[in-house]
GROMACS .gro file of N, CA, C and O in nm:
model
  508
    1ASP      N    1  -1.671  -8.687 -10.270
    1ASP     CA    2  -1.706  -8.821 -10.315
    1ASP      C    3  -1.808  -8.881 -10.217
    1ASP      O    4  -1.805  -8.855 -10.096
    2VAL      N    5  -1.898  -8.958 -10.273
    2VAL     CA    6  -2.012  -9.013 -10.197
    2VAL      C    7  -1.965  -9.107 -10.086
    2VAL      O    8  -2.017  -9.105  -9.973
    3ARG      N    9  -1.867  -9.189 -10.113
    3ARG     CA   10  -1.819  -9.284 -10.012
    3ARG      C   11  -1.763  -9.210  -9.892
    3ARG      O   12  -1.788  -9.253  -9.775
    4ARG      N   13  -1.695  -9.104  -9.913
    4ARG     CA   14  -1.634  -9.028  -9.804
    4ARG      C   15  -1.748  -8.962  -9.723
    4ARG      O   16  -1.742  -8.959  -9.600
    5ALA      N   17  -1.849  -8.911  -9.791
    5ALA     CA   18  -1.960  -8.850  -9.724
    5ALA      C   19  -2.034  -8.949  -9.635
    5ALA      O   20  -2.070  -8.922  -9.522
    6ILE      N   21  -2.054  -9.071  -9.684
    6ILE     CA   22  -2.121  -9.175  -9.609
    6ILE      C   23  -2.037  -9.212  -9.487
    6ILE      O   24  -2.089  -9.229  -9.375
    7LYS      N   25  -1.906  -9.220  -9.506
    7LYS     CA   26  -1.815  -9.251  -9.393
    7LYS      C   27  -1.822  -9.140  -9.290
    7LYS      O   28  -1.825  -9.168  -9.167
    8ASP      N   29  -1.828  -9.016  -9.332
    8ASP     CA   30  -1.836  -8.902  -9.240
    8ASP      C   31  -1.966  -8.903  -9.162
    8ASP      O   32  -1.970  -8.877  -9.042
    9VAL      N   33  -2.077  -8.936  -9.229
    9VAL     CA   34  -2.208  -8.944  -9.161
    9VAL      C   35  -2.204  -9.054  -9.056
    9VAL      O   36  -2.252  -9.032  -8.942
   10ASP      N   37  -2.149  -9.166  -9.090
   10ASP     CA   38  -2.138  -9.278  -8.993
   10ASP      C   39  -2.054  -9.237  -8.870
   10ASP      O   40  -2.088  -9.266  -8.756
   11ARG      N   41  -1.946  -9.172  -8.896
   11ARG     CA   42  -1.854  -9.127  -8.789
   11ARG      C   43  -1.925  -9.024  -8.700
   11ARG      O   44  -1.919  -9.036  -8.577
   12LEU      N   45  -1.992  -8.930  -8.759
   12LEU     CA   46  -2.065  -8.829  -8.683
   12LEU      C   47  -2.179  -8.890  -8.603
   12LEU      O   48  -2.206  -8.851  -8.489
   13SER      N   49  -2.245  -8.992  -8.657
   13SER     CA   50  -2.348  -9.062  -8.583
   13SER      C   51  -2.290  -9.129  -8.459
   13SER      O   52  -2.349  -9.125  -8.351
   14ASP      N   53  -2.171  -9.187  -8.473
   14ASP     CA   54  -2.106  -9.250  -8.356
   14ASP      C   55  -2.068  -9.145  -8.254
   14ASP      O   56  -2.081  -9.170  -8.132
   15VAL      N   57  -2.025  -9.028  -8.296
   15VAL     CA   58  -1.988  -8.923  -8.205
   15VAL      C   59  -2.113  -8.874  -8.128
   15VAL      O   60  -2.111  -8.856  -8.006
   16VAL      N   61  -2.224  -8.858  -8.198
   16VAL     CA   62  -2.348  -8.813  -8.136
   16VAL      C   63  -2.396  -8.919  -8.032
   16VAL      O   64  -2.434  -8.883  -7.923
   17LYS      N   65  -2.393  -9.044  -8.071
   17LYS     CA   66  -2.430  -9.151  -7.980
   17LYS      C   67  -2.346  -9.147  -7.852
   17LYS      O   68  -2.399  -9.157  -7.740
   18SER      N   69  -2.217  -9.129  -7.868
   18SER     CA   70  -2.126  -9.123  -7.754
   18SER      C   71  -2.159  -9.006  -7.663
   18SER      O   72  -2.163  -9.018  -7.541
   19ASP      N   73  -2.186  -8.891  -7.723
   19ASP     CA   74  -2.219  -8.771  -7.645
   19ASP      C   75  -2.352  -8.788  -7.570
   19ASP      O   76  -2.362  -8.749  -7.455
   20ILE      N   77  -2.448  -8.852  -7.634
   20ILE     CA   78  -2.576  -8.877  -7.567
   20ILE      C   79  -2.559  -8.974  -7.452
   20ILE      O   80  -2.613  -8.952  -7.344
   21ARG      N   81  -2.482  -9.078  -7.473
   21ARG     CA   82  -2.452  -9.174  -7.362
   21ARG      C   83  -2.391  -9.103  -7.242
   21ARG      O   84  -2.433  -9.125  -7.128
   22MET      N   85  -2.289  -9.023  -7.267
   22MET     CA   86  -2.224  -8.951  -7.158
   22MET      C   87  -2.321  -8.852  -7.089
   22MET      O   88  -2.320  -8.845  -6.964
   23ALA      N   89  -2.401  -8.781  -7.165
   23ALA     CA   90  -2.494  -8.689  -7.105
   23ALA      C   91  -2.599  -8.761  -7.020
   23ALA      O   92  -2.630  -8.721  -6.909
   24CYS      N   93  -2.653  -8.872  -7.072
   24CYS     CA   94  -2.748  -8.952  -6.997
   24CYS      C   95  -2.689  -9.004  -6.865
   24CYS      O   96  -2.750  -8.994  -6.760
   25LYS      N   97  -2.571  -9.056  -6.876
   25LYS     CA   98  -2.504  -9.108  -6.754
   25LYS      C   99  -2.488  -8.997  -6.651
   25LYS      O  100  -2.521  -9.018  -6.533
   26SER      N  101  -2.444  -8.883  -6.696
   26SER     CA  102  -2.426  -8.769  -6.602
   26SER      C  103  -2.558  -8.723  -6.541
   26SER      O  104  -2.568  -8.698  -6.422
   27LEU      N  105  -2.662  -8.713  -6.624
   27LEU     CA  106  -2.793  -8.673  -6.578
   27LEU      C  107  -2.846  -8.772  -6.472
   27LEU      O  108  -2.901  -8.729  -6.368
   28LEU      N  109  -2.835  -8.899  -6.502
   28LEU     CA  110  -2.884  -9.000  -6.409
   28LEU      C  111  -2.811  -8.994  -6.276
   28LEU      O  112  -2.875  -9.001  -6.171
   29ARG      N  113  -2.682  -8.975  -6.279
   29ARG     CA  114  -2.608  -8.969  -6.154
   29ARG      C  115  -2.635  -8.842  -6.075
   29ARG      O  116  -2.631  -8.843  -5.953
   30LEU      N  117  -2.667  -8.736  -6.146
   30LEU     CA  118  -2.696  -8.608  -6.077
   30LEU      C  119  -2.838  -8.599  -6.021
   30LEU      O  120  -2.860  -8.544  -5.915
   31TYR      N  121  -2.935  -8.654  -6.095
   31TYR     CA  122  -3.074  -8.627  -6.062
   31TYR      C  123  -3.159  -8.749  -6.029
   31TYR      O  124  -3.277  -8.733  -5.992
   32LEU      N  125  -3.102  -8.867  -6.038
   32LEU     CA  126  -3.179  -8.984  -6.005
   32LEU      C  127  -3.113  -9.060  -5.890
   32LEU      O  128  -2.993  -9.087  -5.898
   33ASP      N  129  -3.190  -9.091  -5.792
   33ASP     CA  130  -3.136  -9.161  -5.673
   33ASP      C  131  -3.127  -9.309  -5.703
   33ASP      O  132  -3.226  -9.380  -5.694
   34MET      N  133  -3.009  -9.355  -5.741
   34MET     CA  134  -2.988  -9.495  -5.773
   34MET      C  135  -2.916  -9.569  -5.664
   34MET      O  136  -2.852  -9.506  -5.578
   35ASP      N  137  -2.921  -9.700  -5.669
   35ASP     CA  138  -2.846  -9.780  -5.572
   35ASP      C  139  -2.697  -9.771  -5.608
   35ASP      O  140  -2.662  -9.722  -5.715
   36PRO      N  141  -2.607  -9.817  -5.518
   36PRO     CA  142  -2.465  -9.807  -5.544
   36PRO      C  143  -2.418  -9.881  -5.669
   36PRO      O  144  -2.311  -9.851  -5.721
   37ASN      N  145  -2.496  -9.976  -5.717
   37ASN     CA  146  -2.459 -10.047  -5.839
   37ASN      C  147  -2.509  -9.978  -5.965
   37ASN      O  148  -2.493 -10.031  -6.075
   38HIS      N  149  -2.567  -9.860  -5.950
   38HIS     CA  150  -2.618  -9.780  -6.062
   38HIS      C  151  -2.725  -9.852  -6.145
   38HIS      O  152  -2.732  -9.840  -6.264
   39LEU      N  153  -2.811  -9.920  -6.072
   39LEU     CA  154  -2.921  -9.995  -6.132
   39LEU      C  155  -3.047  -9.906  -6.127
   39LEU      O  156  -3.080  -9.848  -6.023
   40ILE      N  157  -3.114  -9.899  -6.241
   40ILE     CA  158  -3.243  -9.828  -6.247
   40ILE      C  159  -3.351  -9.933  -6.240
   40ILE      O  160  -3.362 -10.018  -6.330
   41THR      N  161  -3.429  -9.930  -6.133
   41THR     CA  162  -3.530 -10.034  -6.115
   41THR      C  163  -3.656 -10.000  -6.196
   41THR      O  164  -3.684  -9.883  -6.224
   42MET      N  165  -3.729 -10.104  -6.232
   42MET     CA  166  -3.855 -10.088  -6.306
   42MET      C  167  -3.953 -10.018  -6.213
   42MET      O  168  -3.946 -10.028  -6.092
   43GLY      N  169  -4.047  -9.948  -6.272
   43GLY     CA  170  -4.151  -9.877  -6.194
   43GLY      C  171  -4.120  -9.729  -6.188
   43GLY      O  172  -4.081  -9.665  -6.288
   44ALA      N  173  -4.138  -9.672  -6.070
   44ALA     CA  174  -4.126  -9.527  -6.052
   44ALA      C  175  -3.987  -9.475  -6.090
   44ALA      O  176  -3.975  -9.368  -6.149
   45GLN      N  177  -3.884  -9.549  -6.056
   45GLN     CA  178  -3.748  -9.504  -6.086
   45GLN      C  179  -3.722  -9.503  -6.236
   45GLN      O  180  -3.667  -9.406  -6.287
   46MET      N  181  -3.772  -9.604  -6.306
   46MET     CA  182  -3.757  -9.609  -6.453
   46MET      C  183  -3.836  -9.493  -6.515
   46MET      O  184  -3.791  -9.427  -6.607
   47ASP      N  185  -3.960  -9.472  -6.463
   47ASP     CA  186  -4.041  -9.361  -6.514
   47ASP      C  187  -3.969  -9.227  -6.495
   47ASP      O  188  -3.968  -9.143  -6.588
   48SER      N  189  -3.905  -9.209  -6.381
   48SER     CA  190  -3.833  -9.086  -6.354
   48SER      C  191  -3.713  -9.069  -6.451
   48SER      O  192  -3.685  -8.959  -6.498
   49ALA      N  193  -3.648  -9.179  -6.483
   49ALA     CA  194  -3.534  -9.174  -6.575
   49ALA      C  195  -3.581  -9.133  -6.714
   49ALA      O  196  -3.520  -9.049  -6.778
   50PHE      N  197  -3.692  -9.194  -6.758
   50PHE     CA  198  -3.746  -9.157  -6.890
   50PHE      C  199  -3.791  -9.009  -6.893
   50PHE      O  200  -3.771  -8.938  -6.989
   51GLU      N  201  -3.853  -8.964  -6.783
   51GLU     CA  202  -3.899  -8.823  -6.775
   51GLU      C  203  -3.782  -8.729  -6.779
   51GLU      O  204  -3.787  -8.623  -6.842
   52LEU      N  205  -3.675  -8.762  -6.711
   52LEU     CA  206  -3.553  -8.681  -6.711
   52LEU      C  207  -3.495  -8.666  -6.853
   52LEU      O  208  -3.464  -8.556  -6.899
   53VAL      N  209  -3.490  -8.777  -6.925
   53VAL     CA  210  -3.438  -8.775  -7.062
   53VAL      C  211  -3.532  -8.689  -7.149
   53VAL      O  212  -3.483  -8.609  -7.233
   54GLN      N  213  -3.663  -8.705  -7.130
   54GLN     CA  214  -3.755  -8.624  -7.212
   54GLN      C  215  -3.739  -8.478  -7.180
   54GLN      O  216  -3.742  -8.394  -7.274
   55LEU      N  217  -3.721  -8.443  -7.057
   55LEU     CA  218  -3.706  -8.303  -7.021
   55LEU      C  219  -3.587  -8.243  -7.088
   55LEU      O  220  -3.587  -8.131  -7.139
   56VAL      N  221  -3.477  -8.316  -7.095
   56VAL     CA  222  -3.351  -8.266  -7.153
   56VAL      C  223  -3.350  -8.271  -7.303
   56VAL      O  224  -3.313  -8.174  -7.369
   57PHE      N  225  -3.389  -8.384  -7.360
   57PHE     CA  226  -3.376  -8.404  -7.504
   57PHE      C  227  -3.504  -8.387  -7.584
   57PHE      O  228  -3.501  -8.363  -7.704
   58GLY      N  229  -3.619  -8.393  -7.519
   58GLY     CA  230  -3.748  -8.396  -7.589
   58GLY      C  231  -3.775  -8.280  -7.679
   58GLY      O  232  -3.828  -8.295  -7.786
   59GLY      N  233  -3.745  -8.159  -7.633
   59GLY     CA  234  -3.778  -8.042  -7.711
   59GLY      C  235  -3.677  -7.999  -7.814
   59GLY      O  236  -3.708  -7.918  -7.903
   60VAL      N  237  -3.559  -8.057  -7.809
   60VAL     CA  238  -3.455  -8.008  -7.898
   60VAL      C  239  -3.398  -8.110  -7.994
   60VAL      O  240  -3.335  -8.075  -8.093
   61PHE      N  241  -3.418  -8.239  -7.965
   61PHE     CA  242  -3.342  -8.339  -8.041
   61PHE      C  243  -3.416  -8.386  -8.164
   61PHE      O  244  -3.359  -8.394  -8.271
   62ARG      N  245  -3.538  -8.425  -8.153
   62ARG     CA  246  -3.615  -8.480  -8.265
   62ARG      C  247  -3.760  -8.442  -8.252
   62ARG      O  248  -3.817  -8.437  -8.143
   63LYS      N  249  -3.822  -8.416  -8.370
   63LYS     CA  250  -3.966  -8.384  -8.370
   63LYS      C  251  -4.048  -8.507  -8.329
   63LYS      O  252  -4.159  -8.492  -8.282
   64ASP      N  253  -3.993  -8.626  -8.353
   64ASP     CA  254  -4.066  -8.748  -8.321
   64ASP      C  255  -4.020  -8.812  -8.188
   64ASP      O  256  -4.029  -8.933  -8.171
   65PHE      N  257  -3.971  -8.728  -8.098
   65PHE     CA  258  -3.919  -8.780  -7.973
   65PHE      C  259  -4.020  -8.868  -7.899
   65PHE      O  260  -3.986  -8.973  -7.847
   66ASP      N  261  -4.146  -8.822  -7.889
   66ASP     CA  262  -4.247  -8.896  -7.815
   66ASP      C  263  -4.268  -9.036  -7.874
   66ASP      O  264  -4.284  -9.133  -7.800
   67GLN      N  265  -4.269  -9.045  -8.003
   67GLN     CA  266  -4.286  -9.176  -8.068
   67GLN      C  267  -4.165  -9.267  -8.041
   67GLN      O  268  -4.180  -9.385  -8.013
   68ARG      N  269  -4.046  -9.208  -8.043
   68ARG     CA  270  -3.923  -9.285  -8.013
   68ARG      C  271  -3.924  -9.330  -7.867
   68ARG      O  272  -3.891  -9.446  -7.839
   69ALA      N  273  -3.959  -9.242  -7.778
   69ALA     CA  274  -3.963  -9.274  -7.635
   69ALA      C  275  -4.063  -9.382  -7.605
   69ALA      O  276  -4.039  -9.478  -7.528
   70ALA      N  277  -4.181  -9.378  -7.673
   70ALA     CA  278  -4.284  -9.478  -7.650
   70ALA      C  279  -4.235  -9.615  -7.698
   70ALA      O  280  -4.257  -9.716  -7.630
   71ALA      N  281  -4.170  -9.617  -7.814
   71ALA     CA  282  -4.119  -9.746  -7.867
   71ALA      C  283  -4.014  -9.802  -7.773
   71ALA      O  284  -4.011  -9.923  -7.747
   72LEU      N  285  -3.927  -9.716  -7.719
   72LEU     CA  286  -3.825  -9.763  -7.626
   72LEU      C  287  -3.885  -9.813  -7.496
   72LEU      O  288  -3.847  -9.919  -7.445
   73ARG      N  289  -3.980  -9.738  -7.444
   73ARG     CA  290  -4.046  -9.782  -7.320
   73ARG      C  291  -4.114  -9.919  -7.338
   73ARG      O  292  -4.105 -10.005  -7.250
   74GLU      N  293  -4.180  -9.939  -7.451
   74GLU     CA  294  -4.245 -10.067  -7.479
   74GLU      C  295  -4.144 -10.179  -7.481
   74GLU      O  296  -4.167 -10.288  -7.426
   75ALA      N  297  -4.029 -10.158  -7.544
   75ALA     CA  298  -3.924 -10.260  -7.556
   75ALA      C  299  -3.871 -10.292  -7.418
   75ALA      O  300  -3.850 -10.409  -7.385
   76VAL      N  301  -3.849 -10.191  -7.335
   76VAL     CA  302  -3.793 -10.213  -7.202
   76VAL      C  303  -3.898 -10.292  -7.120
   76VAL      O  304  -3.862 -10.388  -7.055
   77ALA      N  305  -4.023 -10.249  -7.124
   77ALA     CA  306  -4.126 -10.313  -7.046
   77ALA      C  307  -4.144 -10.460  -7.087
   77ALA      O  308  -4.171 -10.547  -7.004
   78ALA      N  309  -4.128 -10.488  -7.217
   78ALA     CA  310  -4.150 -10.623  -7.267
   78ALA      C  311  -4.029 -10.711  -7.241
   78ALA      O  312  -4.045 -10.835  -7.239
   79THR      N  313  -3.914 -10.655  -7.216
   79THR     CA  314  -3.790 -10.733  -7.205
   79THR      C  315  -3.742 -10.746  -7.061
   79THR      O  316  -3.688 -10.849  -7.024
   80VAL      N  317  -3.760 -10.643  -6.982
   80VAL     CA  318  -3.707 -10.642  -6.845
   80VAL      C  319  -3.819 -10.675  -6.750
   80VAL      O  320  -3.922 -10.609  -6.750
   81SER      N  321  -3.796 -10.775  -6.664
   81SER     CA  322  -3.900 -10.818  -6.572
   81SER      C  323  -3.924 -10.708  -6.467
   81SER      O  324  -3.833 -10.630  -6.434
   82ALA      N  325  -4.045 -10.706  -6.412
   82ALA     CA  326  -4.086 -10.600  -6.321
   82ALA      C  327  -4.005 -10.596  -6.194
   82ALA      O  328  -3.992 -10.488  -6.131
   83ASP      N  329  -3.946 -10.707  -6.154
   83ASP     CA  330  -3.868 -10.710  -6.029
   83ASP      C  331  -3.717 -10.682  -6.052
   83ASP      O  332  -3.639 -10.697  -5.963
   84ARG      N  333  -3.681 -10.645  -6.172
   84ARG     CA  334  -3.540 -10.622  -6.205
   84ARG      C  335  -3.525 -10.477  -6.247
   84ARG      O  336  -3.612 -10.395  -6.229
   85GLY      N  337  -3.417 -10.448  -6.310
   85GLY     CA  338  -3.389 -10.317  -6.361
   85GLY      C  339  -3.277 -10.323  -6.464
   85GLY      O  340  -3.242 -10.436  -6.505
   86ILE      N  341  -3.228 -10.209  -6.505
   86ILE     CA  342  -3.115 -10.208  -6.597
   86ILE      C  343  -3.012 -10.112  -6.547
   86ILE      O  344  -3.040 -10.013  -6.478
   87HIS      N  345  -2.890 -10.139  -6.582
   87HIS     CA  346  -2.778 -10.054  -6.540
   87HIS      C  347  -2.786  -9.920  -6.614
   87HIS      O  348  -2.834  -9.914  -6.726
   88GLU      N  349  -2.739  -9.815  -6.548
   88GLU     CA  350  -2.742  -9.681  -6.608
   88GLU      C  351  -2.674  -9.674  -6.747
   88GLU      O  352  -2.717  -9.604  -6.835
   89MET      N  353  -2.564  -9.751  -6.764
   89MET     CA  354  -2.495  -9.748  -6.894
   89MET      C  355  -2.581  -9.814  -7.004
   89MET      O  356  -2.579  -9.769  -7.119
   90VAL      N  357  -2.656  -9.914  -6.967
   90VAL     CA  358  -2.743  -9.979  -7.063
   90VAL      C  359  -2.859  -9.883  -7.098
   90VAL      O  360  -2.894  -9.864  -7.217
   91PHE      N  361  -2.910  -9.814  -6.997
   91PHE     CA  362  -3.016  -9.716  -7.019
   91PHE      C  363  -2.963  -9.604  -7.112
   91PHE      O  364  -3.035  -9.563  -7.206
   92ALA      N  365  -2.845  -9.558  -7.088
   92ALA     CA  366  -2.784  -9.453  -7.173
   92ALA      C  367  -2.763  -9.500  -7.315
   92ALA      O  368  -2.787  -9.429  -7.409
   93GLU      N  369  -2.718  -9.625  -7.328
   93GLU     CA  370  -2.703  -9.686  -7.462
   93GLU      C  371  -2.837  -9.693  -7.535
   93GLU      O  372  -2.847  -9.664  -7.656
   94LEU      N  373  -2.941  -9.734  -7.463
   94LEU     CA  374  -3.075  -9.740  -7.521
   94LEU      C  375  -3.121  -9.602  -7.568
   94LEU      O  376  -3.176  -9.588  -7.680
   95GLN      N  377  -3.098  -9.501  -7.487
   95GLN     CA  378  -3.141  -9.368  -7.525
   95GLN      C  379  -3.067  -9.317  -7.647
   95GLN      O  380  -3.124  -9.259  -7.737
   96ALA      N  381  -2.935  -9.341  -7.650
   96ALA     CA  382  -2.856  -9.299  -7.766
   96ALA      C  383  -2.905  -9.366  -7.891
   96ALA      O  384  -2.920  -9.300  -7.995
   97MET      N  385  -2.930  -9.493  -7.885
   97MET     CA  386  -2.976  -9.568  -7.999
   97MET      C  387  -3.110  -9.511  -8.047
   97MET      O  388  -3.133  -9.487  -8.163
   98ALA      N  389  -3.203  -9.490  -7.952
   98ALA     CA  390  -3.339  -9.446  -7.987
   98ALA      C  391  -3.338  -9.306  -8.050
   98ALA      O  392  -3.416  -9.280  -8.142
   99LEU      N  393  -3.248  -9.222  -8.008
   99LEU     CA  394  -3.245  -9.086  -8.062
   99LEU      C  395  -3.174  -9.080  -8.198
   99LEU      O  396  -3.207  -8.991  -8.280
  100VAL      N  397  -3.085  -9.171  -8.224
  100VAL     CA  398  -3.007  -9.165  -8.347
  100VAL      C  399  -3.062  -9.261  -8.454
  100VAL      O  400  -3.038  -9.240  -8.573
  101GLU      N  401  -3.134  -9.363  -8.414
  101GLU     CA  402  -3.188  -9.460  -8.509
  101GLU      C  403  -3.264  -9.391  -8.623
  101GLU      O  404  -3.352  -9.310  -8.597
  102SER      N  405  -3.230  -9.420  -8.747
  102SER     CA  406  -3.292  -9.352  -8.859
  102SER      C  407  -3.436  -9.400  -8.883
  102SER      O  408  -3.518  -9.322  -8.931
  103ASP      N  409  -3.469  -9.520  -8.845
  103ASP     CA  410  -3.605  -9.576  -8.865
  103ASP      C  411  -3.667  -9.606  -8.728
  103ASP      O  412  -3.626  -9.700  -8.661
  104VAL      N  413  -3.768  -9.528  -8.693
  104VAL     CA  414  -3.834  -9.543  -8.564
  104VAL      C  415  -3.886  -9.685  -8.544
  104VAL      O  416  -3.884  -9.739  -8.434
  105ARG      N  417  -3.925  -9.751  -8.653
  105ARG     CA  418  -3.978  -9.887  -8.647
  105ARG      C  419  -3.873  -9.987  -8.600
  105ARG      O  420  -3.907 -10.095  -8.556
  106GLN      N  421  -3.749  -9.952  -8.608
  106GLN     CA  422  -3.640 -10.042  -8.566
  106GLN      C  423  -3.600 -10.029  -8.422
  106GLN      O  424  -3.520 -10.105  -8.371
  107ILE      N  425  -3.655  -9.930  -8.351
  107ILE     CA  426  -3.616  -9.903  -8.215
  107ILE      C  427  -3.644 -10.024  -8.124
  107ILE      O  428  -3.557 -10.064  -8.045
  108ARG      N  429  -3.759 -10.084  -8.134
  108ARG     CA  430  -3.793 -10.200  -8.047
  108ARG      C  431  -3.694 -10.315  -8.071
  108ARG      O  432  -3.644 -10.375  -7.973
  109THR      N  433  -3.666 -10.346  -8.193
  109THR     CA  434  -3.572 -10.456  -8.225
  109THR      C  435  -3.432 -10.422  -8.177
  109THR      O  436  -3.368 -10.505  -8.116
  110SER      N  437  -3.388 -10.299  -8.201
  110SER     CA  438  -3.253 -10.261  -8.158
  110SER      C  439  -3.244 -10.257  -8.004
  110SER      O  440  -3.141 -10.298  -7.950
  111ALA      N  441  -3.351 -10.214  -7.939
  111ALA     CA  442  -3.351 -10.211  -7.790
  111ALA      C  443  -3.342 -10.352  -7.736
  111ALA      O  444  -3.267 -10.378  -7.641
  112ARG      N  445  -3.420 -10.443  -7.793
  112ARG     CA  446  -3.412 -10.582  -7.744
  112ARG      C  447  -3.272 -10.640  -7.764
  112ARG      O  448  -3.225 -10.715  -7.679
  113ARG      N  449  -3.209 -10.608  -7.875
  113ARG     CA  450  -3.074 -10.656  -7.899
  113ARG      C  451  -2.979 -10.603  -7.793
  113ARG      O  452  -2.898 -10.677  -7.739
  114ILE      N  453  -2.991 -10.475  -7.758
  114ILE     CA  454  -2.904 -10.415  -7.654
  114ILE      C  455  -2.932 -10.480  -7.521
  114ILE      O  456  -2.841 -10.517  -7.446
  115LEU      N  457  -3.060 -10.496  -7.486
  115LEU     CA  458  -3.097 -10.555  -7.357
  115LEU      C  459  -3.057 -10.700  -7.347
  115LEU      O  460  -3.009 -10.747  -7.244
  116ASP      N  461  -3.071 -10.775  -7.455
  116ASP     CA  462  -3.027 -10.916  -7.457
  116ASP      C  463  -2.879 -10.926  -7.441
  116ASP      O  464  -2.829 -11.013  -7.368
  117GLY      N  465  -2.806 -10.836  -7.506
  117GLY     CA  466  -2.660 -10.839  -7.491
  117GLY      C  467  -2.613 -10.800  -7.353
  117GLY      O  468  -2.521 -10.862  -7.298
  118ALA      N  469  -2.683 -10.709  -7.289
  118ALA     CA  470  -2.650 -10.672  -7.154
  118ALA      C  471  -2.680 -10.787  -7.057
  118ALA      O  472  -2.605 -10.811  -6.964
  119ALA      N  473  -2.793 -10.855  -7.079
  119ALA     CA  474  -2.829 -10.967  -6.995
  119ALA      C  475  -2.727 -11.078  -7.010
  119ALA      O  476  -2.687 -11.140  -6.912
  120ALA      N  477  -2.684 -11.105  -7.129
  120ALA     CA  478  -2.586 -11.212  -7.154
  120ALA      C  479  -2.452 -11.175  -7.091
  120ALA      O  480  -2.387 -11.261  -7.027
  121ALA      N  481  -2.412 -11.049  -7.101
  121ALA     CA  482  -2.286 -11.006  -7.038
  121ALA      C  483  -2.293 -11.014  -6.887
  121ALA      O  484  -2.197 -11.056  -6.823
  122SER      N  485  -2.410 -10.980  -6.833
  122SER     CA  486  -2.429 -10.985  -6.688
  122SER      C  487  -2.424 -11.128  -6.640
  122SER      O  488  -2.365 -11.160  -6.534
  123ALA      N  489  -2.485 -11.218  -6.713
  123ALA     CA  490  -2.489 -11.361  -6.676
  123ALA      C  491  -2.352 -11.423  -6.686
  123ALA      O  492  -2.318 -11.516  -6.610
  124ALA      N  493  -2.268 -11.373  -6.774
  124ALA     CA  494  -2.134 -11.428  -6.790
  124ALA      C  495  -2.035 -11.379  -6.685
  124ALA      O  496  -1.930 -11.441  -6.666
  125LYS      N  497  -2.068 -11.274  -6.613
  125LYS     CA  498  -1.980 -11.222  -6.510
  125LYS      C  499  -1.978 -11.316  -6.389
  125LYS      O  500  -2.081 -11.360  -6.344
  126PRO      N  501  -1.859 -11.344  -6.337
  126PRO     CA  502  -1.851 -11.428  -6.218
  126PRO      C  503  -1.906 -11.356  -6.094
  126PRO      O  504  -1.893 -11.234  -6.081
  127GLY      N  505  -1.967 -11.432  -6.005
  127GLY     CA  506  -2.008 -11.379  -5.877
  127GLY      C  507  -2.138 -11.312  -5.886
  127GLY      O  508  -2.199 -11.253  -5.816
   0.00000   0.00000   0.00000
């Protein structure tokens, strides 16, 4: 039945996103020198994080990986100030979204939504 198939596709998409998030987090902790708060700073460190993801996922995950990565980089550059950074889990969430998003044109909008949500959550934390 079609409804069941749609439900299965949605479930599998969630599983893939989760696996990508975990892989990204592990890669970042193994190969990227981050501060103790697991913050990826804008500039060279962010570039290294994107290059690491491209090295691992670029050749096997999607034929349009470069287009997806460019859209995600643009959204991050437009949303995150140069003197700040993003937490590794937010970066992993962004990567998972960008790789699974069915419409490449939606990556910028979805990335901004994730970044805005992370900023709001960070601002709401005490201390």
